[in-house]
Coordinates of C-alpha atoms and ligand atoms in Angstrom, one line a residue:
Chain A
M1 CA 80.5 -200.8 6.5
S2 CA 76.7 -198.6 7.0
L3 CA 73.5 -200.5 7.3
N4 CA 72.6 -200.4 3.1
D5 CA 75.4 -202.6 3.0
I6 CA 73.9 -205.7 4.8
P7 CA 72.6 -208.0 2.6
V8 CA 68.6 -207.7 3.8
H9 CA 66.2 -206.1 2.8
S10 CA 63.4 -204.6 4.1
A11 CA 59.9 -205.0 2.9
S12 CA 58.4 -201.8 1.7
I13 CA 57.7 -199.5 4.7
T14 CA 55.9 -196.2 4.8
T15 CA 55.7 -194.7 8.2
G16 CA 53.0 -192.6 7.5
N17 CA 55.0 -189.4 8.5
L18 CA 55.5 -187.9 5.3
R19 CA 52.1 -185.9 4.3
P20 CA 51.9 -184.2 7.7
V21 CA 55.6 -183.2 7.1
L22 CA 55.1 -182.3 4.0
H23 CA 52.0 -179.7 5.4
E24 CA 53.9 -178.1 8.4
I25 CA 56.6 -176.9 5.8
R26 CA 53.6 -175.6 3.6
H27 CA 52.1 -174.0 6.8
A28 CA 56.0 -173.2 8.3
F29 CA 56.5 -171.7 4.2
S30 CA 53.1 -169.3 4.4
E31 CA 54.0 -168.0 8.6
L32 CA 57.1 -166.9 6.6
I33 CA 55.6 -165.1 4.4
A34 CA 52.3 -163.7 6.1
H35 CA 54.5 -163.0 9.2
G36 CA 58.4 -162.7 8.1
T37 CA 59.1 -166.0 11.0
H38 CA 61.8 -167.9 10.3
G39 CA 60.1 -171.7 11.2
M40 CA 62.3 -175.5 11.7
I41 CA 61.5 -178.3 11.3
D42 CA 63.1 -181.1 12.8
L43 CA 63.9 -184.5 11.2
H44 CA 65.9 -185.9 12.8
S45 CA 63.5 -187.1 15.6
L46 CA 61.0 -188.7 13.3
P47 CA 60.3 -192.3 12.8
F48 CA 61.4 -191.6 8.7
S49 CA 61.7 -194.4 5.9
P50 CA 64.9 -194.7 3.6
Q51 CA 61.6 -194.8 1.0
E52 CA 60.2 -191.2 2.3
Y53 CA 63.2 -189.4 3.0
A54 CA 63.9 -190.1 -0.6
E55 CA 59.4 -188.7 -1.3
L56 CA 61.3 -185.7 0.7
D57 CA 63.7 -184.9 -1.2
E58 CA 62.0 -185.7 -5.0
F59 CA 59.2 -183.2 -3.2
L60 CA 61.1 -180.2 -2.6
G61 CA 63.9 -180.6 -5.5
E62 CA 67.1 -178.9 -6.1
G63 CA 67.6 -175.2 -5.4
E64 CA 70.9 -172.6 -6.2
I65 CA 72.6 -172.9 -3.2
D66 CA 74.8 -175.7 -1.7
L67 CA 77.3 -174.2 0.9
T68 CA 79.0 -176.6 3.3
L69 CA 80.5 -175.1 6.8
N70 CA 83.1 -177.0 8.6
V71 CA 81.8 -176.1 12.4
L72 CA 82.2 -178.8 14.6
G73 CA 82.6 -181.2 12.2
K74 CA 80.8 -180.6 8.3
T75 CA 77.1 -178.7 7.9
R76 CA 75.6 -178.4 4.9
L77 CA 72.7 -176.3 3.6
R78 CA 70.7 -176.3 0.4
E79 CA 68.4 -174.7 -1.0
S80 CA 65.6 -176.8 -2.1
G81 CA 63.6 -175.8 -4.9
Y82 CA 61.5 -173.2 -3.1
A83 CA 63.0 -170.6 -2.6
G84 CA 62.8 -169.8 1.1
I85 CA 62.2 -173.6 2.5
W86 CA 66.4 -175.1 3.3
R87 CA 67.8 -178.4 4.2
V88 CA 69.8 -177.9 7.7
E89 CA 72.1 -181.1 8.0
H90 CA 74.1 -181.6 10.2
F91 CA 77.6 -183.7 10.5
D92 CA 79.8 -185.3 12.9
D93 CA 84.0 -185.7 12.0
N94 CA 83.4 -189.1 10.7
D95 CA 81.3 -187.3 8.0
N96 CA 77.8 -189.3 10.5
R97 CA 74.6 -187.7 10.0
I98 CA 74.2 -186.2 13.7
G99 CA 71.1 -183.6 12.8
Y100 CA 68.6 -183.3 9.7
F101 CA 66.3 -179.8 9.6
I102 CA 64.3 -178.4 7.6
E103 CA 64.3 -174.3 8.2
I104 CA 62.4 -172.4 6.2
G105 CA 63.7 -168.3 6.1
H106 CA 65.9 -167.0 4.4
V107 CA 68.8 -167.9 5.6
P108 CA 69.7 -170.5 7.3
E109 CA 69.9 -169.0 11.3
I110 CA 73.5 -170.7 11.5
L111 CA 74.6 -168.1 8.4
R112 CA 74.0 -165.3 9.9
S113 CA 77.0 -163.7 11.6
Q114 CA 76.0 -163.7 15.5
C115 CA 75.2 -160.5 16.6
D116 CA 77.7 -160.5 19.9
D117 CA 80.1 -161.8 16.9
I118 CA 79.6 -158.7 15.1
K119 CA 80.2 -156.6 18.1
E120 CA 83.3 -158.3 19.9
G121 CA 84.6 -157.4 15.3
L122 CA 83.2 -153.7 16.0
A123 CA 85.8 -153.7 18.2
A124 CA 88.0 -155.6 17.6
M125 CA 88.0 -153.6 14.3
T126 CA 88.3 -150.2 16.5
T127 CA 91.2 -151.4 18.5
I128 CA 93.1 -151.7 15.6
L129 CA 92.5 -148.4 14.2
A130 CA 93.1 -146.5 17.3
M131 CA 96.8 -148.3 17.4
E132 CA 97.2 -148.3 13.6
E133 CA 96.5 -144.1 14.0
D134 CA 98.7 -143.7 17.0
N135 CA 101.5 -144.9 15.7
N136 CA 101.1 -143.8 12.7
E137 CA 101.4 -140.2 14.5
D138 CA 104.6 -141.9 16.2
A139 CA 106.0 -142.4 13.4
I140 CA 105.6 -138.3 12.3
T141 CA 106.5 -136.6 15.7
Chain B
M1 CA 72.0 -175.6 37.2
R2 CA 73.3 -172.0 38.0
M3 CA 75.4 -171.7 40.9
Q4 CA 76.2 -168.6 42.6
S5 CA 79.6 -168.7 43.2
P6 CA 81.6 -165.9 44.9
N7 CA 84.0 -166.3 42.3
P8 CA 83.7 -163.4 39.9
Y9 CA 85.8 -164.4 37.1
E10 CA 84.5 -168.4 37.3
P11 CA 84.0 -168.6 33.6
T12 CA 79.7 -169.3 32.2
L13 CA 79.4 -172.5 30.1
G14 CA 79.1 -170.4 26.9
E15 CA 82.8 -168.8 28.0
H16 CA 84.9 -171.4 28.4
L17 CA 82.8 -173.9 24.9
R18 CA 84.6 -170.9 23.6
S19 CA 87.7 -171.1 25.0
Q20 CA 88.1 -174.7 23.9
G21 CA 87.4 -173.3 20.3
I22 CA 84.2 -173.1 20.0
S23 CA 82.4 -170.9 17.9
R24 CA 79.0 -169.3 18.2
R25 CA 78.2 -170.9 15.0
G26 CA 79.6 -174.4 16.9
F27 CA 77.1 -173.5 19.5
L28 CA 74.2 -173.0 18.3
K29 CA 74.5 -176.6 16.0
F30 CA 75.4 -177.4 18.9
C31 CA 72.2 -176.0 21.0
G32 CA 70.1 -176.8 17.3
L33 CA 71.4 -180.6 18.5
L34 CA 71.0 -181.0 22.2
A35 CA 66.7 -179.2 21.3
S36 CA 66.7 -182.7 18.4
S37 CA 68.4 -184.9 21.5
M38 CA 65.7 -183.5 23.9
A39 CA 62.7 -183.8 21.6
L40 CA 62.4 -180.3 22.1
A41 CA 60.6 -177.8 19.6
P42 CA 63.8 -176.7 17.0
A43 CA 61.5 -172.9 18.8
M44 CA 63.6 -173.7 22.0
I45 CA 67.1 -173.7 20.5
P46 CA 67.7 -170.2 21.2
K47 CA 66.0 -170.4 24.9
I48 CA 68.4 -173.3 25.1
A49 CA 71.5 -171.7 24.1
A50 CA 70.5 -168.0 25.7
A51 CA 70.2 -170.5 29.6
L52 CA 74.0 -172.7 28.4
E53 CA 75.6 -169.1 27.6
Q54 CA 74.8 -168.2 30.9
A55 CA 75.7 -171.2 32.9
K56 CA 78.1 -172.1 35.7
R57 CA 80.1 -175.4 35.1
P58 CA 78.4 -177.0 37.7
S59 CA 81.1 -179.8 40.1
V60 CA 79.8 -183.5 39.5
I61 CA 80.4 -186.2 42.0
W62 CA 80.1 -189.5 40.3
L63 CA 80.1 -192.8 42.4
S64 CA 79.6 -196.1 40.6
F65 CA 78.6 -198.9 43.0
Q66 CA 77.5 -202.6 41.9
E67 CA 78.4 -202.1 38.4
C68 CA 80.2 -203.2 35.5
T69 CA 81.4 -200.0 33.5
G70 CA 79.0 -199.8 31.3
C71 CA 77.7 -197.2 31.6
T72 CA 80.9 -195.2 31.9
E73 CA 81.9 -196.9 29.1
S74 CA 78.9 -196.1 26.9
L75 CA 79.3 -192.3 27.5
T76 CA 83.1 -192.4 26.8
R77 CA 83.7 -193.7 23.6
S78 CA 80.5 -191.9 22.2
H79 CA 81.9 -190.2 18.7
S80 CA 83.9 -187.0 18.3
P81 CA 83.8 -183.9 18.3
S82 CA 80.4 -185.1 19.8
L83 CA 77.7 -183.6 21.9
E84 CA 78.1 -185.5 24.3
G85 CA 81.7 -185.3 24.8
L86 CA 81.1 -181.1 24.6
V87 CA 78.8 -181.3 27.6
F88 CA 80.4 -183.4 29.2
D89 CA 83.5 -181.6 29.0
A90 CA 81.8 -178.3 30.3
I91 CA 81.0 -179.8 33.7
S92 CA 83.6 -180.0 36.4
L93 CA 84.1 -183.5 37.1
D94 CA 85.3 -183.5 40.3
Y95 CA 85.2 -187.4 41.3
H96 CA 84.6 -190.0 39.0
H97 CA 87.5 -193.2 40.1
T98 CA 87.9 -194.5 36.8
L99 CA 88.5 -191.5 35.0
Q100 CA 90.2 -189.7 37.3
A101 CA 94.2 -189.6 37.0
A102 CA 94.3 -189.5 41.4
S103 CA 93.8 -192.9 43.1
G104 CA 94.2 -193.8 46.6
D105 CA 94.0 -191.0 49.6
A106 CA 93.9 -188.3 46.9
A107 CA 91.2 -189.4 45.2
E108 CA 89.0 -189.7 48.4
H109 CA 90.6 -186.5 49.4
A110 CA 88.9 -185.1 45.7
R111 CA 85.7 -186.0 46.8
E112 CA 85.9 -185.0 49.9
E113 CA 87.0 -181.5 48.7
A114 CA 84.8 -180.8 45.8
M115 CA 81.5 -182.0 48.6
K116 CA 82.5 -179.4 51.2
E117 CA 82.9 -176.6 48.6
H118 CA 80.6 -177.3 46.4
Y119 CA 77.8 -178.0 49.3
G120 CA 74.3 -178.5 48.7
K121 CA 75.2 -177.2 44.6
Y122 CA 76.9 -179.8 43.5
V123 CA 75.5 -183.0 41.4
L124 CA 75.4 -186.6 41.8
V125 CA 75.6 -189.0 39.5
V126 CA 75.5 -192.9 40.5
D127 CA 75.9 -195.8 38.2
G128 CA 75.5 -198.8 39.9
S129 CA 73.0 -200.7 42.5
I130 CA 73.8 -200.7 46.2
P131 CA 74.2 -203.6 48.1
L132 CA 71.9 -204.2 52.0
D133 CA 72.7 -207.2 53.3
N134 CA 76.4 -207.5 53.6
P135 CA 78.2 -204.0 53.3
G136 CA 81.4 -206.0 52.7
Y137 CA 79.9 -206.9 49.2
S138 CA 81.0 -203.2 47.7
T139 CA 83.4 -201.0 49.1
I140 CA 84.9 -198.4 47.9
A141 CA 88.4 -197.5 49.9
G142 CA 86.4 -198.4 52.7
I143 CA 83.4 -197.5 52.5
S144 CA 80.5 -198.9 52.1
N145 CA 78.0 -197.8 49.2
L146 CA 75.3 -197.2 51.5
D147 CA 77.7 -194.9 53.7
M148 CA 79.2 -193.6 51.1
L149 CA 76.2 -193.0 49.1
K150 CA 74.0 -191.8 51.9
E151 CA 77.2 -188.7 53.0
A152 CA 77.5 -187.5 48.9
A153 CA 73.5 -187.3 48.5
A154 CA 73.4 -185.2 51.9
G155 CA 75.1 -181.9 50.2
A156 CA 73.7 -183.0 46.6
A157 CA 71.5 -180.8 44.6
A158 CA 70.0 -183.4 42.9
I159 CA 70.9 -187.1 42.2
I160 CA 71.7 -188.9 38.3
A161 CA 70.7 -192.0 38.6
V162 CA 72.7 -193.7 35.7
G163 CA 72.0 -197.1 34.1
T164 CA 68.9 -199.1 35.1
C165 CA 71.3 -199.9 38.0
A166 CA 71.2 -197.1 39.9
A167 CA 67.5 -196.6 38.6
Y168 CA 65.9 -199.9 39.2
G169 CA 68.6 -202.5 40.6
G170 CA 69.7 -203.9 37.9
L171 CA 70.9 -207.3 37.2
P172 CA 72.7 -207.4 40.5
K173 CA 68.9 -206.9 41.9
A174 CA 67.5 -209.8 39.0
D175 CA 66.5 -212.2 40.7
P176 CA 67.7 -214.5 43.6
N177 CA 69.4 -210.6 44.1
P178 CA 72.7 -212.0 46.4
T179 CA 73.7 -209.0 47.1
G180 CA 70.5 -207.5 48.1
A181 CA 70.7 -204.4 45.7
V182 CA 68.4 -201.5 45.3
S183 CA 68.6 -198.4 43.8
V184 CA 69.4 -195.2 44.9
S185 CA 65.4 -194.4 45.5
D186 CA 65.0 -197.4 47.8
I187 CA 67.6 -195.5 49.7
I188 CA 67.3 -191.4 49.7
K189 CA 63.8 -189.9 49.9
D190 CA 64.8 -186.5 50.3
K191 CA 67.0 -185.3 47.1
P192 CA 65.1 -185.1 43.7
I193 CA 66.5 -187.9 41.9
I194 CA 66.3 -188.4 37.9
N195 CA 66.6 -192.2 36.3
V196 CA 68.4 -192.4 33.5
P197 CA 67.8 -196.3 33.1
G198 CA 69.0 -198.8 30.2
C199 CA 72.1 -200.7 30.4
P200 CA 73.6 -198.9 29.2
P201 CA 72.1 -195.9 28.9
I202 CA 72.5 -193.9 25.1
P203 CA 74.9 -191.2 25.2
M204 CA 73.6 -188.4 24.1
V205 CA 71.0 -189.3 26.4
I206 CA 72.7 -188.4 30.0
T207 CA 74.1 -186.6 28.9
G208 CA 71.1 -184.5 27.5
V209 CA 69.6 -185.1 30.9
I210 CA 72.3 -183.2 32.5
A211 CA 72.7 -180.7 29.6
H212 CA 68.6 -180.0 30.7
F213 CA 69.4 -180.1 34.6
L214 CA 72.0 -177.0 33.6
T215 CA 69.8 -175.2 31.3
F216 CA 66.2 -176.0 32.7
G217 CA 66.8 -177.3 36.1
L218 CA 65.0 -180.8 36.5
P219 CA 63.0 -182.0 33.9
E220 CA 59.7 -183.2 34.1
L221 CA 59.5 -187.1 35.3
D222 CA 56.8 -190.0 34.6
S223 CA 55.5 -192.0 37.2
L224 CA 59.5 -194.0 37.3
G225 CA 60.7 -190.9 37.3
R226 CA 62.3 -191.6 34.0
P227 CA 62.7 -187.3 32.1
K228 CA 59.6 -187.7 30.0
A229 CA 61.4 -185.9 26.9
F230 CA 64.1 -188.8 26.3
Y231 CA 61.4 -191.6 28.1
G232 CA 58.2 -190.2 26.8
Q233 CA 57.6 -192.9 24.4
S234 CA 58.2 -196.3 23.7
I235 CA 59.8 -197.9 21.4
H236 CA 57.4 -199.3 19.7
D237 CA 55.8 -196.0 19.1
R238 CA 58.7 -195.0 17.7
C239 CA 59.4 -198.3 15.5
Y240 CA 60.5 -198.2 11.6
R241 CA 58.9 -202.3 12.0
R242 CA 55.7 -201.1 13.4
P243 CA 53.5 -200.4 10.2
F244 CA 54.2 -204.7 10.0
Y245 CA 52.7 -205.3 13.5
E246 CA 49.8 -203.1 12.8
R247 CA 49.1 -204.9 9.3
G248 CA 50.0 -208.1 11.2
L249 CA 53.3 -209.5 9.4
F250 CA 55.5 -210.6 12.2
A251 CA 58.7 -212.8 11.6
E252 CA 58.5 -216.7 13.8
T253 CA 62.1 -217.4 13.8
F254 CA 65.4 -215.1 13.7
D255 CA 65.7 -216.4 9.9
D256 CA 62.5 -217.3 8.2
E257 CA 61.1 -215.2 5.0
G258 CA 59.7 -212.7 7.1
A259 CA 62.9 -212.1 10.1
K260 CA 64.5 -211.5 5.6
A261 CA 62.4 -208.7 5.0
G262 CA 62.1 -206.8 8.1
W263 CA 58.7 -207.9 9.7
C264 CA 57.7 -207.1 13.5
L265 CA 59.5 -209.4 16.0
Y266 CA 57.2 -209.0 18.4
K267 CA 56.3 -212.6 18.7
L268 CA 60.5 -213.7 18.7
G269 CA 59.9 -211.4 22.4
C270 CA 60.4 -207.9 21.6
K271 CA 59.6 -205.8 24.1
G272 CA 58.9 -202.5 22.8
P273 CA 55.4 -202.1 23.6
V274 CA 55.9 -201.9 27.0
T275 CA 59.8 -200.4 27.5
Y276 CA 60.4 -196.8 27.3
N277 CA 63.2 -195.1 25.7
A278 CA 64.9 -193.1 22.9
C279 CA 66.6 -196.1 21.5
A280 CA 64.4 -195.8 18.1
T281 CA 64.9 -191.9 17.2
T282 CA 68.6 -191.4 19.1
K283 CA 69.6 -194.9 18.2
W284 CA 73.3 -196.2 19.0
N285 CA 77.0 -196.8 17.8
D286 CA 76.8 -192.9 16.0
G287 CA 73.2 -193.1 15.1
T288 CA 74.1 -196.4 13.0
S289 CA 71.4 -198.2 14.1
F290 CA 69.5 -199.5 17.6
P291 CA 68.8 -203.5 18.1
I292 CA 65.4 -204.0 16.3
E293 CA 67.1 -202.3 12.9
S294 CA 69.6 -205.2 13.3
G295 CA 67.2 -207.9 13.8
H296 CA 66.5 -208.4 17.1
G297 CA 63.8 -207.5 19.8
C298 CA 64.1 -205.0 22.0
I299 CA 64.9 -206.3 24.8
G300 CA 63.4 -203.6 27.7
C301 CA 66.8 -202.6 29.0
S302 CA 65.4 -199.4 30.0
E303 CA 62.6 -201.0 32.3
P304 CA 62.7 -201.6 36.1
N305 CA 63.5 -206.1 36.3
F306 CA 63.7 -206.6 32.9
W307 CA 66.3 -209.6 33.4
D308 CA 63.1 -211.1 35.2
F309 CA 61.1 -210.5 32.5
G310 CA 60.7 -214.2 32.5
G311 CA 62.7 -214.8 29.2
F312 CA 63.9 -212.2 25.8
Y313 CA 62.8 -214.5 23.6
K314 CA 59.4 -214.8 24.9
A315 CA 56.3 -213.4 23.8
I316 CA 55.0 -210.3 25.4
S317 CA 51.7 -210.6 26.1
I318 CA 49.9 -207.2 26.5
P319 CA 48.8 -204.8 23.6
T320 CA 50.4 -201.9 25.7
G321 CA 49.6 -198.6 24.0
A322 CA 50.8 -195.4 24.0
S323 CA 50.5 -193.1 26.8
G324 CA 48.1 -190.9 25.9
K325 CA 46.9 -192.1 22.3
N326 CA 45.7 -195.2 24.0
A327 CA 42.5 -195.1 22.3
V328 CA 44.3 -195.3 18.8
Y329 CA 46.1 -198.0 20.0
A330 CA 43.3 -199.8 21.4
A331 CA 41.8 -199.6 17.8
A332 CA 45.3 -200.4 16.1
A333 CA 46.1 -203.7 18.5
G334 CA 42.2 -204.2 17.1
I335 CA 43.2 -205.0 13.7
A336 CA 45.9 -206.8 14.6
A337 CA 44.1 -209.3 16.7
G338 CA 43.8 -212.8 16.0
V339 CA 47.5 -212.4 15.5
A340 CA 49.5 -210.8 18.4
I341 CA 46.5 -210.8 20.7
G342 CA 44.1 -213.7 19.6
A343 CA 45.5 -215.8 22.5
M344 CA 45.6 -213.0 25.3
N345 CA 42.1 -214.1 27.9
K346 CA 40.1 -211.6 28.5
K347 CA 40.8 -210.3 32.3
S348 CA 44.6 -209.3 30.5
K349 CA 43.3 -207.3 27.7
A350 CA 40.8 -205.6 29.8
E351 CA 43.7 -204.6 32.7
A352 CA 45.6 -203.7 29.6
A353 CA 43.1 -201.5 27.6
S354 CA 42.7 -200.0 31.4
S355 CA 46.4 -199.6 32.7
H356 CA 47.9 -199.7 29.2
Q357 CA 51.4 -198.0 31.3
T358 CA 52.6 -201.2 33.2
V359 CA 53.0 -205.0 33.0
T360 CA 54.0 -206.9 35.7
V361 CA 56.7 -209.9 35.2
E362 CA 53.1 -212.4 35.8
E363 CA 51.5 -211.0 32.6
L364 CA 55.3 -211.2 30.2
N365 CA 55.4 -215.0 31.2
Q366 CA 52.6 -215.9 29.5
E367 CA 52.7 -217.0 26.1
S368 CA 51.3 -214.7 23.3
G369 CA 49.9 -218.5 22.2
S370 CA 52.0 -217.4 18.9
Ligands
LIG401 S1 57.0 -205.2 18.5 FE1 58.7 -204.1 18.5 S2 59.7 -205.0 16.8 FE2 57.3 -204.8 16.4 S3 56.6 -202.6 16.1 FE3 56.9 -202.6 18.1 S4 58.9 -202.4 18.6 FE4 58.6 -202.6 16.9
LIG402 S1 65.6 -201.8 22.2 FE1 65.5 -202.0 24.0 S2 67.0 -203.4 25.4 FE2 67.8 -201.8 23.3 S3 68.8 -200.9 23.9 FE3 66.8 -199.7 23.4 S4 66.1 -199.8 24.9 FE4 67.4 -201.4 25.3

């Protein structure tokens, strides 16, 4: 049962945090264009009312990309209606949202292949190719 | 904490997590959530990742004194796969008499071994208070809590006092304090002590403090020894019912129209304004909610002497504002004047305006005059 199932209805609330967050997003957006800086805003630890989450969602709109990663539970990446502004939602195994970030950049950080993984991949591929070539030479001789 | 070890093969924390099947993407997610839980700016995430990647697994010795095991339950019952679990797995828990398989002499030997091997470097975690009246009130393997604490503290790099009992005496110390219970910091004076109060503390906060210690060393503490990252703001500052408080809209009983509409619980005894803890944002039960969201005021569980605050349902009389935001909230309290603080006498109002931090039990005992 989720909180929404409990038949107590809160009078509508606004915490007043939405406006500043929208301006923070706009600022990060212009930083991305001016300096290529990747921006990240943590929404999880801000007091936001359900209405404000909804208003934020409406403001950002939907873009073309909606991806789900399977990394320690699910992670959902959605591009907003503004190219370069992403919603990044982290879930645990029980599909509870445990983190919510707005990222401002070409792709969300978690989507990039990690440098160390790339290096390890190159090393592994080199070894495999060398082994195959060794085997081929053995077969010829 | 970075531990110097003679063993060159001791894996780093990053290596350990990967050997548990956690990919680098997973690690990044983990670090992002960790930063969020520590209220650190997302820009810190790469720094956390780099520091954790290189950190060595610390040896942890966990001692339980006069306690109810709620603090351990809080940690071990957290959701899965939980960050709490990941951090917890990343440490080398060498002694915890509730969780370890060994018992009796074998358990005590494990503790002695770990203390000897990691002398000066292990992290000591304590839950529960220490009885000073009669050592027989609480013993482990025949050793008094006081002796065991002193012995284990001597070789510790730092001590984490988990739960309000270890941090401030907690329930055992509640009036009339039959066992003469005291906190860890009442006894140990020569080691860094991080207080992680709460009854119980939020699991994410327990592990967040451990993670902070692993990555950046000792966290910055407030005047009560609590890490500011988690205890820097009051429940009231982060409470989603705060707009009702500002407008002077209060529930008067637990079932009136105001209660149904989700108004502020101040008059029903909410201690949010004088309580510093992270639960308004971190929440409980897998992030489901926190007490105020379920319609009950905060009881102040992360504050010293909260059992003796004079009644969970008595309204507090001091409009304590946020640290550093006194002016703003003094003005906000002004708006609510006549409702929340109308009955306050001039003296306590002046005191509240000047201190805005600590409130005595006597002050809390005063009725709000609602
Ligand atoms: S008094 Fe309690 S319920 Fe009211 S706003 Fe403060 S913390 Fe929330
Ligand atoms: S709402 Fe208050 S009493 Fe309840 S858990 Fe949070 S700090 Fe403790």
